[in-house]
Coordinates of C-alpha atoms in Angstrom, one line a residue:
Chain M
X1 CA -71.3 -128.8 -74.0
X2 CA -73.3 -131.5 -75.8
X3 CA -75.2 -134.5 -74.6
X4 CA -73.0 -137.5 -74.8
X5 CA -74.0 -139.8 -77.6
X6 CA -71.8 -142.7 -76.5
X7 CA -72.8 -142.5 -72.9
X8 CA -76.5 -142.3 -73.8
X9 CA -75.9 -145.4 -75.8
X10 CA -74.3 -147.1 -72.8
X11 CA -77.3 -146.1 -70.5
X12 CA -79.8 -147.4 -73.0
X13 CA -77.8 -150.6 -73.4
X14 CA -77.9 -150.9 -69.6
X15 CA -81.7 -150.5 -69.5
X16 CA -82.1 -153.3 -72.1
X17 CA -79.5 -155.5 -70.4
X18 CA -81.5 -155.3 -67.2
X19 CA -84.4 -156.9 -69.0
X20 CA -86.5 -153.7 -69.2
X21 CA -88.8 -153.3 -72.2
X22 CA -91.0 -150.7 -70.8
X23 CA -90.2 -147.0 -70.1
X24 CA -92.2 -144.0 -69.1
X25 CA -90.7 -140.6 -69.5
X26 CA -90.9 -136.9 -69.8
X27 CA -88.4 -135.7 -72.4
X28 CA -85.7 -133.3 -71.5
X29 CA -82.3 -132.4 -73.1
X30 CA -80.1 -134.9 -71.3
X31 CA -82.6 -137.7 -71.9
X32 CA -83.2 -136.9 -75.5
X33 CA -80.8 -139.3 -77.1
X34 CA -82.0 -142.1 -74.8
X35 CA -85.6 -141.5 -75.7
X36 CA -84.8 -141.4 -79.4
X37 CA -83.3 -144.9 -78.9
X38 CA -86.4 -146.1 -77.1
X39 CA -88.6 -144.7 -79.8
X40 CA -86.6 -146.5 -82.5
X41 CA -86.5 -149.8 -80.6
X42 CA -89.4 -152.0 -81.8
X43 CA -89.2 -154.1 -78.6
X44 CA -89.5 -151.1 -76.3
X45 CA -92.8 -149.8 -75.0
X46 CA -92.5 -146.0 -74.3
X47 CA -95.1 -143.9 -72.7
X48 CA -94.5 -140.2 -72.6
X49 CA -96.4 -138.3 -70.0
X50 CA -97.4 -134.6 -69.6
X51 CA -96.0 -134.5 -66.0
X52 CA -93.8 -136.9 -64.2
X53 CA -96.4 -137.7 -61.5
X54 CA -98.4 -139.5 -64.2
X55 CA -95.4 -141.8 -64.8
X56 CA -95.7 -143.0 -61.2
X57 CA -99.2 -144.2 -62.0
X58 CA -98.1 -145.8 -65.3
X59 CA -95.2 -147.5 -63.4
X60 CA -97.7 -148.9 -60.9
X61 CA -99.8 -150.3 -63.7
X62 CA -96.7 -151.9 -65.2
X63 CA -95.8 -153.4 -61.8
X64 CA -99.3 -154.8 -61.3
X65 CA -99.0 -156.3 -64.8
X66 CA -95.7 -158.0 -63.8
X67 CA -93.6 -156.0 -66.3
X68 CA -90.2 -154.5 -65.3
X69 CA -90.3 -150.8 -65.9
X70 CA -88.0 -147.7 -65.7
X71 CA -89.0 -144.1 -65.3
X72 CA -86.9 -141.4 -67.0
X73 CA -87.2 -137.9 -65.7
X74 CA -85.4 -134.7 -64.8
X75 CA -84.8 -133.9 -61.1
X76 CA -87.4 -131.1 -61.4
X77 CA -89.8 -133.7 -62.6
X78 CA -89.0 -135.9 -59.6
X79 CA -89.8 -132.9 -57.4
X80 CA -93.1 -132.5 -59.3
X81 CA -94.0 -136.2 -58.8
X82 CA -93.5 -136.4 -55.0
X83 CA -97.1 -136.9 -53.9
X84 CA -97.5 -139.8 -56.3
X85 CA -94.2 -141.3 -55.1
X86 CA -95.2 -141.0 -51.5
X87 CA -99.0 -141.7 -51.6
X88 CA -99.0 -144.4 -54.3
X89 CA -95.5 -146.0 -54.5
X90 CA -94.4 -145.8 -50.9
X91 CA -97.9 -146.1 -49.4
X92 CA -98.7 -149.3 -51.4
X93 CA -95.3 -150.8 -51.7
X94 CA -94.9 -150.3 -55.4
X95 CA -91.3 -150.4 -56.8
X96 CA -90.1 -147.5 -58.9
X97 CA -86.8 -147.5 -60.7
X98 CA -86.2 -143.9 -61.5
X99 CA -83.3 -142.7 -63.6
X100 CA -83.1 -139.0 -62.8
X101 CA -81.2 -136.4 -64.8
X102 CA -79.4 -134.3 -62.1
X103 CA -79.6 -130.8 -63.5
X104 CA -78.5 -127.8 -61.5
X105 CA -75.6 -129.4 -59.8
X106 CA -71.7 -129.3 -60.1
X107 CA -70.8 -127.2 -63.1
X108 CA -74.3 -126.0 -63.8
X109 CA -74.2 -122.8 -65.9
X110 CA -78.0 -122.2 -66.0
X111 CA -79.4 -120.3 -63.0
X112 CA -82.9 -121.7 -63.5
X113 CA -81.7 -125.3 -62.8
X114 CA -79.8 -124.5 -59.6
X115 CA -82.3 -124.6 -56.8
X116 CA -83.8 -127.9 -57.9
X117 CA -80.3 -129.3 -58.2
X118 CA -79.3 -128.1 -54.8
X119 CA -82.3 -129.6 -53.0
X120 CA -82.6 -132.9 -54.9
X121 CA -80.3 -135.0 -52.6
X122 CA -81.9 -133.6 -49.4
X123 CA -85.4 -134.4 -50.7
X124 CA -84.4 -137.9 -51.6
X125 CA -83.0 -138.4 -48.1
X126 CA -86.1 -136.8 -46.5
X127 CA -88.3 -139.2 -48.4
X128 CA -86.1 -142.2 -47.5
X129 CA -85.5 -143.0 -51.2
X130 CA -82.2 -144.9 -51.7
X131 CA -80.1 -143.2 -54.4
X132 CA -76.7 -143.5 -56.1
X133 CA -74.8 -141.2 -58.4
X134 CA -74.0 -142.5 -61.9
X135 CA -70.8 -140.9 -63.2
X136 CA -69.0 -143.6 -65.1
X137 CA -70.2 -145.0 -68.4
X138 CA -68.3 -148.2 -67.7
X139 CA -70.5 -149.1 -64.8
X140 CA -73.7 -147.3 -65.4
X141 CA -75.3 -150.5 -66.8
X142 CA -74.6 -152.4 -63.6
X143 CA -75.9 -149.4 -61.6
X144 CA -79.2 -149.6 -63.6
X145 CA -79.5 -153.3 -63.0
X146 CA -78.8 -152.9 -59.3
X147 CA -81.4 -150.0 -59.0
X148 CA -84.0 -152.2 -60.7
X149 CA -83.2 -155.2 -58.5
X150 CA -83.2 -153.1 -55.3
X151 CA -86.5 -151.4 -56.1
X152 CA -88.1 -154.8 -56.7
X153 CA -86.7 -156.4 -53.6
X154 CA -87.5 -153.4 -51.3
X155 CA -90.9 -152.6 -53.0
X156 CA -89.7 -149.0 -52.9
X157 CA -88.8 -146.1 -55.1
X158 CA -85.1 -146.0 -55.9
X159 CA -83.2 -143.2 -57.8
X160 CA -80.2 -143.4 -59.9
X161 CA -78.9 -139.8 -60.5
X162 CA -77.5 -139.2 -63.9
X163 CA -74.7 -136.7 -63.4
X164 CA -73.1 -134.1 -65.7
X165 CA -69.9 -136.3 -65.9
X166 CA -72.0 -139.0 -67.5
X167 CA -74.5 -137.0 -69.6
X168 CA -72.3 -134.3 -71.2
X169 CA -69.2 -134.6 -73.4
Chain W
X1 CA -128.3 -139.7 -60.5
X2 CA -126.4 -141.4 -57.6
X3 CA -122.9 -142.7 -58.1
X4 CA -123.7 -145.6 -55.7
X5 CA -126.6 -146.6 -58.0
X6 CA -124.4 -146.5 -61.1
X7 CA -121.8 -148.8 -59.3
X8 CA -124.6 -151.1 -58.2
X9 CA -125.7 -151.4 -61.9
X10 CA -122.3 -152.4 -63.2
X11 CA -120.9 -154.3 -60.2
X12 CA -122.1 -157.7 -61.5
X13 CA -120.2 -157.1 -64.7
X14 CA -116.9 -156.4 -63.1
X15 CA -115.8 -160.0 -62.3
X16 CA -113.4 -160.1 -65.3
X17 CA -112.2 -156.5 -65.4
X18 CA -109.3 -154.8 -63.7
X19 CA -110.9 -152.0 -61.8
X20 CA -109.1 -149.0 -60.4
X21 CA -111.0 -146.5 -58.2
X22 CA -110.2 -143.2 -56.7
X23 CA -110.2 -142.5 -53.0
X24 CA -113.1 -141.9 -50.6
X25 CA -116.7 -142.3 -51.4
X26 CA -116.3 -144.0 -54.8
X27 CA -113.9 -146.7 -53.3
X28 CA -116.1 -147.2 -50.3
X29 CA -119.3 -147.7 -52.3
X30 CA -117.7 -150.2 -54.6
X31 CA -116.1 -152.1 -51.6
X32 CA -119.5 -152.2 -49.9
X33 CA -121.1 -153.8 -52.9
X34 CA -118.6 -156.6 -52.5
X35 CA -114.9 -156.5 -52.8
X36 CA -113.2 -158.6 -55.5
X37 CA -109.5 -159.3 -55.8
X38 CA -109.5 -157.5 -59.2
X39 CA -110.4 -154.2 -57.6
X40 CA -107.7 -151.7 -56.6
X41 CA -108.6 -148.7 -54.5
X42 CA -106.2 -145.7 -54.9
X43 CA -106.9 -144.1 -51.5
X44 CA -104.6 -141.2 -52.1
X45 CA -102.4 -139.8 -54.9
X46 CA -105.4 -138.0 -56.4
X47 CA -105.3 -137.8 -60.1
X48 CA -103.3 -141.0 -60.8
X49 CA -106.1 -143.6 -61.1
X50 CA -106.3 -143.1 -64.9
X51 CA -102.5 -143.2 -65.1
X52 CA -102.5 -146.6 -63.4
X53 CA -105.3 -147.6 -65.8
X54 CA -103.2 -146.6 -68.7
X55 CA -100.2 -148.6 -67.4
X56 CA -102.4 -151.7 -66.9
X57 CA -104.2 -151.4 -70.2
X58 CA -101.0 -150.9 -72.2
X59 CA -99.1 -153.8 -70.5
X60 CA -102.1 -156.1 -70.5
X61 CA -103.8 -155.7 -73.8
X62 CA -105.9 -158.8 -73.4
X63 CA -107.5 -157.5 -70.2
X64 CA -110.3 -155.0 -69.9
X65 CA -109.5 -152.1 -67.6
X66 CA -112.0 -149.9 -65.9
X67 CA -111.1 -146.6 -64.1
X68 CA -113.6 -145.1 -61.8
X69 CA -112.5 -141.5 -61.4
X70 CA -114.0 -138.3 -60.1
X71 CA -114.0 -134.6 -61.0
X72 CA -111.8 -133.6 -58.0
X73 CA -109.2 -136.2 -58.8
X74 CA -109.1 -135.8 -62.6
X75 CA -108.9 -132.0 -62.2
X76 CA -105.6 -132.6 -60.4
X77 CA -104.2 -134.4 -63.5
X78 CA -106.0 -133.0 -66.6
X79 CA -102.8 -133.9 -68.6
X80 CA -104.0 -137.5 -68.3
X81 CA -106.6 -136.9 -71.0
X82 CA -103.8 -135.9 -73.5
X83 CA -101.7 -139.0 -72.5
X84 CA -104.7 -141.3 -72.8
X85 CA -105.6 -139.8 -76.2
X86 CA -102.0 -140.2 -77.4
X87 CA -101.8 -143.9 -76.5
X88 CA -105.6 -144.7 -76.6
X89 CA -105.5 -148.3 -75.4
X90 CA -108.6 -149.9 -76.8
X91 CA -109.2 -152.0 -73.6
X92 CA -109.6 -149.0 -71.3
X93 CA -112.8 -147.5 -70.1
X94 CA -112.5 -144.3 -68.1
X95 CA -115.5 -143.3 -66.1
X96 CA -115.5 -139.8 -64.4
X97 CA -118.2 -139.4 -61.8
X98 CA -118.7 -135.6 -61.7
X99 CA -120.4 -134.5 -58.6
X100 CA -119.1 -130.9 -58.7
X101 CA -117.7 -131.5 -55.2
X102 CA -114.6 -132.4 -53.3
X103 CA -116.9 -134.6 -51.3
X104 CA -114.5 -136.9 -49.6
X105 CA -112.1 -134.1 -48.5
X106 CA -114.7 -131.7 -47.0
X107 CA -117.4 -131.2 -49.5
X108 CA -116.1 -128.0 -51.1
X109 CA -117.3 -127.1 -54.6
X110 CA -115.0 -128.3 -57.3
X111 CA -114.3 -126.3 -60.5
X112 CA -117.1 -128.2 -62.2
X113 CA -119.8 -127.2 -59.7
X114 CA -121.1 -124.3 -61.7
X115 CA -120.9 -126.4 -64.9
X116 CA -118.6 -123.8 -66.4
X117 CA -115.9 -126.4 -66.8
X118 CA -117.0 -129.4 -69.0
X119 CA -114.8 -132.4 -68.4
X120 CA -116.2 -134.2 -71.4
X121 CA -115.2 -131.2 -73.6
X122 CA -111.7 -131.3 -71.9
X123 CA -111.4 -134.9 -72.9
X124 CA -112.6 -134.3 -76.4
X125 CA -110.2 -131.3 -76.8
X126 CA -107.4 -133.5 -75.6
X127 CA -108.1 -135.8 -78.4
X128 CA -110.1 -138.6 -77.0
X129 CA -112.3 -140.0 -79.8
X130 CA -115.1 -141.5 -77.8
X131 CA -116.5 -139.3 -75.0
X132 CA -120.0 -139.6 -73.7
X133 CA -121.8 -137.3 -71.1
X134 CA -124.6 -138.9 -69.2
X135 CA -127.0 -137.5 -66.7
X136 CA -129.3 -140.4 -65.7
X137 CA -129.0 -144.1 -64.9
X138 CA -130.4 -145.3 -68.2
X139 CA -127.9 -143.2 -70.2
X140 CA -125.1 -144.4 -67.9
X141 CA -126.0 -148.0 -68.4
X142 CA -126.2 -147.6 -72.1
X143 CA -122.9 -145.8 -72.3
X144 CA -121.2 -148.5 -70.2
X145 CA -122.6 -151.2 -72.4
X146 CA -121.5 -149.3 -75.5
X147 CA -118.0 -148.8 -74.1
X148 CA -117.6 -152.5 -73.3
X149 CA -118.7 -153.5 -76.8
X150 CA -116.6 -150.8 -78.5
X151 CA -113.1 -151.8 -79.4
X152 CA -111.7 -148.4 -78.6
X153 CA -111.0 -146.3 -75.5
X154 CA -114.0 -144.6 -74.0
X155 CA -114.4 -141.8 -71.5
X156 CA -117.8 -141.5 -69.8
X157 CA -118.5 -138.4 -67.8
X158 CA -121.4 -139.1 -65.5
X159 CA -123.0 -136.2 -63.7
X160 CA -124.0 -137.4 -60.2
X161 CA -125.2 -135.9 -57.0
X162 CA -122.7 -135.0 -54.3
X163 CA -123.6 -137.8 -51.9
X164 CA -121.5 -140.5 -50.3
X165 CA -121.7 -143.3 -47.8
X166 CA -122.3 -142.6 -44.1
X167 CA -119.2 -144.6 -43.1
X168 CA -115.6 -145.2 -44.2
X169 CA -113.4 -148.2 -43.6
X170 CA -112.2 -151.4 -45.3
X171 CA -110.9 -154.7 -43.9
X172 CA -108.1 -154.4 -46.3
X173 CA -104.7 -152.8 -45.6
X174 CA -103.5 -150.7 -48.5
X175 CA -100.4 -152.7 -49.4
X176 CA -102.5 -155.9 -49.0
X177 CA -104.8 -154.5 -51.7
X178 CA -101.8 -153.9 -54.0
X179 CA -100.3 -157.4 -53.4
X180 CA -103.6 -159.2 -53.9
X181 CA -104.5 -157.2 -57.0
X182 CA -101.1 -158.0 -58.5
X183 CA -101.4 -161.7 -57.5
X184 CA -104.9 -161.9 -59.1
X185 CA -103.4 -160.6 -62.4
X186 CA -100.4 -163.0 -62.2
X187 CA -102.5 -166.0 -61.5
X188 CA -104.8 -165.2 -64.3
X189 CA -101.9 -164.9 -66.7
X190 CA -100.4 -168.1 -65.5
X191 CA -103.6 -169.9 -66.4
X192 CA -103.1 -168.9 -70.0
X193 CA -104.1 -166.3 -72.5
X194 CA -107.0 -164.2 -71.3
X195 CA -110.0 -164.0 -73.5
X196 CA -112.3 -161.2 -72.4
X197 CA -115.6 -162.7 -71.4
X198 CA -117.8 -159.7 -71.1
X199 CA -121.2 -159.8 -72.4
X200 CA -123.9 -157.4 -71.4
X201 CA -127.5 -157.2 -72.4
X202 CA -128.6 -153.9 -73.7

């Protein structure tokens, strides 16, 4: 299994087409090609954090500045960011457009990813965070635009889960 | 040195800055000195004030951003110093009031209480170029003026006593604070390019 070059390209194109020029991220395997594109794009501002909760703060700063922003993280990073999501984004009405690599789910060969993968959807539901699964490269761009739009209109965190179907060849 | 006194010293100079505070005593003391629309109080999510400051500073390079942090909060997000050092926005001033105490959440000693942990050394080790430790009001005032005049990111670690206000409460709902803070920035940008108008007498 390798990370999909073509689909990473489609996702990045979707981020750009949604009008986003600002990304925060914590790198991980599935997001690697995306982040490479962001680094090589002179129009894109990329802030890499040490832990995903930091990115919630950075995203709030971008929102206050009036700049559309996308957060890239693994689902375990989402789990690590929950207090920031709840007690900054949800408490103050700050939109977050989170693109979350869904590791530890259908077809996962690595034991260490599995618990996080199994609980991710339940945690999203418990937190009242709207989410959608992105499986098809043909529509992932539209999904990203819709996630951004919904986060902004609802002043809420929104998660688009990047699945194995999409991220691996 | 009292944090409230430090805030009182700099409050007149904050009209043109985007100010982000941590929760509790620090937020209340600044609010009591006189709320302004360019103040954002992060009343929870401990550790993220400096991350918000980084987001503001990198997306609004023409603005000055001041983060008023504390030892208990910054200890929850020490990685922030490494991220700040990596991107080092020149328009960011990060003040950490170190009272050695989790004052607003019960007054328990923090890890800096015995002065074994040195937050200024942590910031330096993370790669922040300009880090100043201060222990009295005169040093704090000078460090703040230097930071404003310096065209580079500065971290100021200010050792203060573990004291706070005798009351808590603001006539400002939390989302209202966020909406008004964002509106202040948007309206200022709509008026045209921002020229920092900060001048302080030494």
